[in-house]
Short mmCIF file of C-alpha atoms and ligand atoms in Angstrom, two decimals:
data_model
loop_
_atom_site.label_atom_id
_atom_site.label_comp_id
_atom_site.label_asym_id
_atom_site.label_seq_id
_atom_site.Cartn_x
_atom_site.Cartn_y
_atom_site.Cartn_z
CA MET L 1 0.00 0.00 0.00
CA THR L 2 1.39 3.35 -1.00
CA ASN L 3 1.60 5.98 1.69
CA THR L 4 -0.50 8.82 0.35
CA GLU L 5 0.76 11.35 2.90
CA GLU L 6 4.32 10.63 1.79
CA ILE L 7 3.33 11.03 -1.86
CA LYS L 8 1.52 14.25 -1.11
CA LYS L 9 4.62 15.67 0.51
CA ARG L 10 6.71 14.69 -2.47
CA LEU L 11 4.23 16.26 -4.87
CA ILE L 12 4.19 19.49 -2.92
CA GLU L 13 7.99 19.58 -2.85
CA GLU L 14 8.11 18.88 -6.56
CA ARG L 15 5.57 21.62 -7.22
CA LYS L 16 7.61 24.11 -5.22
CA ALA L 17 10.75 23.27 -7.18
CA LEU L 18 8.92 23.57 -10.48
CA LEU L 19 7.36 26.90 -9.58
CA ALA L 20 10.76 28.24 -8.58
CA LYS L 21 12.23 27.07 -11.87
CA LEU L 22 9.39 28.52 -13.93
CA SER L 23 9.44 31.89 -12.23
CA GLY L 24 13.23 32.01 -12.62
CA ASN L 25 12.95 31.84 -16.40
CA ASP L 26 13.81 35.21 -17.75
CA LEU L 27 12.57 35.40 -21.31
CA SER L 28 13.33 39.04 -21.87
CA ILE L 29 16.14 39.83 -24.28
CA ASP L 30 18.67 42.44 -23.41
CA ASN L 31 18.59 44.92 -26.29
CA SER L 32 21.01 47.42 -24.83
CA GLU L 33 23.91 46.25 -26.98
CA THR L 34 24.15 46.59 -30.75
CA PRO L 35 22.67 43.36 -32.07
CA ASP L 36 25.12 41.17 -33.88
CA PRO L 37 23.23 38.80 -36.24
CA VAL L 38 25.09 35.72 -35.03
CA ASP L 39 24.62 36.67 -31.42
CA LEU L 40 20.97 37.42 -32.06
CA ALA L 41 20.42 34.01 -33.64
CA ALA L 42 22.06 32.35 -30.67
CA ARG L 43 19.85 34.28 -28.29
CA ASN L 44 16.72 33.35 -30.20
CA TYR L 45 17.82 29.74 -30.16
CA SER L 46 18.29 29.71 -26.42
CA LYS L 47 15.00 31.56 -25.98
CA ASN L 48 13.17 28.87 -27.92
CA LEU L 49 14.91 26.23 -25.88
CA THR L 50 13.82 27.90 -22.67
CA LEU L 51 10.25 28.09 -23.94
CA ALA L 52 10.26 24.39 -24.77
CA VAL L 53 11.55 23.56 -21.30
CA SER L 54 8.90 25.76 -19.69
CA GLU L 55 6.23 23.98 -21.66
CA ASN L 56 7.33 20.62 -20.30
CA GLU L 57 7.52 21.97 -16.81
CA SER L 58 4.13 23.64 -17.07
CA ARG L 59 2.64 20.36 -18.14
CA GLN L 60 4.28 18.54 -15.27
CA LEU L 61 3.03 21.21 -12.91
CA LYS L 62 -0.49 20.62 -14.18
CA TYR L 63 -0.15 16.86 -13.60
CA ILE L 64 1.12 17.50 -10.08
CA GLU L 65 -1.84 19.77 -9.34
CA GLU L 66 -4.17 17.09 -10.67
CA ALA L 67 -2.52 14.41 -8.56
CA LEU L 68 -2.90 16.56 -5.43
CA GLN L 69 -6.53 17.12 -6.31
CA ARG L 70 -7.07 13.39 -6.71
CA ILE L 71 -5.49 12.77 -3.31
CA GLU L 72 -8.03 15.17 -1.80
CA GLU L 73 -10.84 13.38 -3.58
CA GLY L 74 -9.57 9.97 -2.52
CA GLU L 75 -9.06 8.94 -6.11
CA TYR L 76 -5.32 9.06 -6.21
CA GLY L 77 -3.49 6.28 -8.00
CA LEU L 78 -6.31 5.27 -10.30
CA CYS L 79 -5.67 5.16 -14.01
CA LEU L 80 -7.52 7.92 -15.84
CA ASN L 81 -8.31 5.60 -18.70
CA CYS L 82 -9.22 2.19 -17.30
CA GLY L 83 -9.86 3.21 -13.67
CA LYS L 84 -7.68 0.42 -12.30
CA PRO L 85 -5.03 1.15 -9.66
CA ILE L 86 -1.70 2.30 -11.07
CA GLN L 87 1.19 0.02 -10.09
CA PRO L 88 2.65 1.30 -6.75
CA LYS L 89 6.18 0.91 -8.16
CA ARG L 90 5.24 3.24 -10.99
CA LEU L 91 3.82 5.79 -8.57
CA GLU L 92 7.01 5.65 -6.56
CA VAL L 93 8.98 6.71 -9.61
CA ILE L 94 6.37 9.09 -11.06
CA PRO L 95 4.01 10.20 -8.27
CA TRP L 96 2.03 12.27 -10.77
CA ALA L 97 1.47 9.36 -13.17
CA ARG L 98 -2.01 9.52 -14.69
CA TYR L 99 -2.21 6.16 -16.38
CA CYS L 100 -1.24 2.60 -15.58
CA LEU L 101 1.67 1.25 -17.61
CA LYS L 102 -0.60 -0.44 -20.12
CA CYS L 103 -2.67 2.68 -20.81
CA GLN L 104 0.43 4.89 -20.87
CA GLU L 105 1.72 2.75 -23.72
CA LEU L 106 -1.55 3.15 -25.55
CA VAL L 107 -1.39 6.92 -25.05
CA GLU L 108 2.15 7.03 -26.41
CA GLN L 109 1.09 5.01 -29.42
CA GLY L 110 -1.80 7.37 -29.96
CA LEU L 111 -4.31 4.56 -29.48
CA ILE L 112 -6.21 6.33 -26.75
CA GLU L 113 -6.79 10.02 -26.46
CA GLU L 114 -4.92 11.72 -23.66
CA GLN L 115 -7.25 13.46 -21.25
ZN1 ZN B 1 -5.09 1.99 -17.29
#
């Protein structure tokens, strides 16, 4: 049996870390210097990279919020697709997992629609 309190703590910690990371992302570009085309391209590249990272982190943040919500509702650890309990080992590694292993595979193969 998975200890929900323990998981909740981990989720809250994880959320805190993510929020800190997201708010630390400075997307503004310093225009005070004369733009050098090469330099500018490099900056745009790293800006896009930062945006992509933020997108992943925002999604993870959303999953964490959902997991916390499900803990409150007493529905934590149930697969969103088939409703069966997610393997405790899987939850240990990914406390915000939304699907059991089987359904996760189906999601990745595009066989079921991600909710
Ligand atoms: Zn499932």
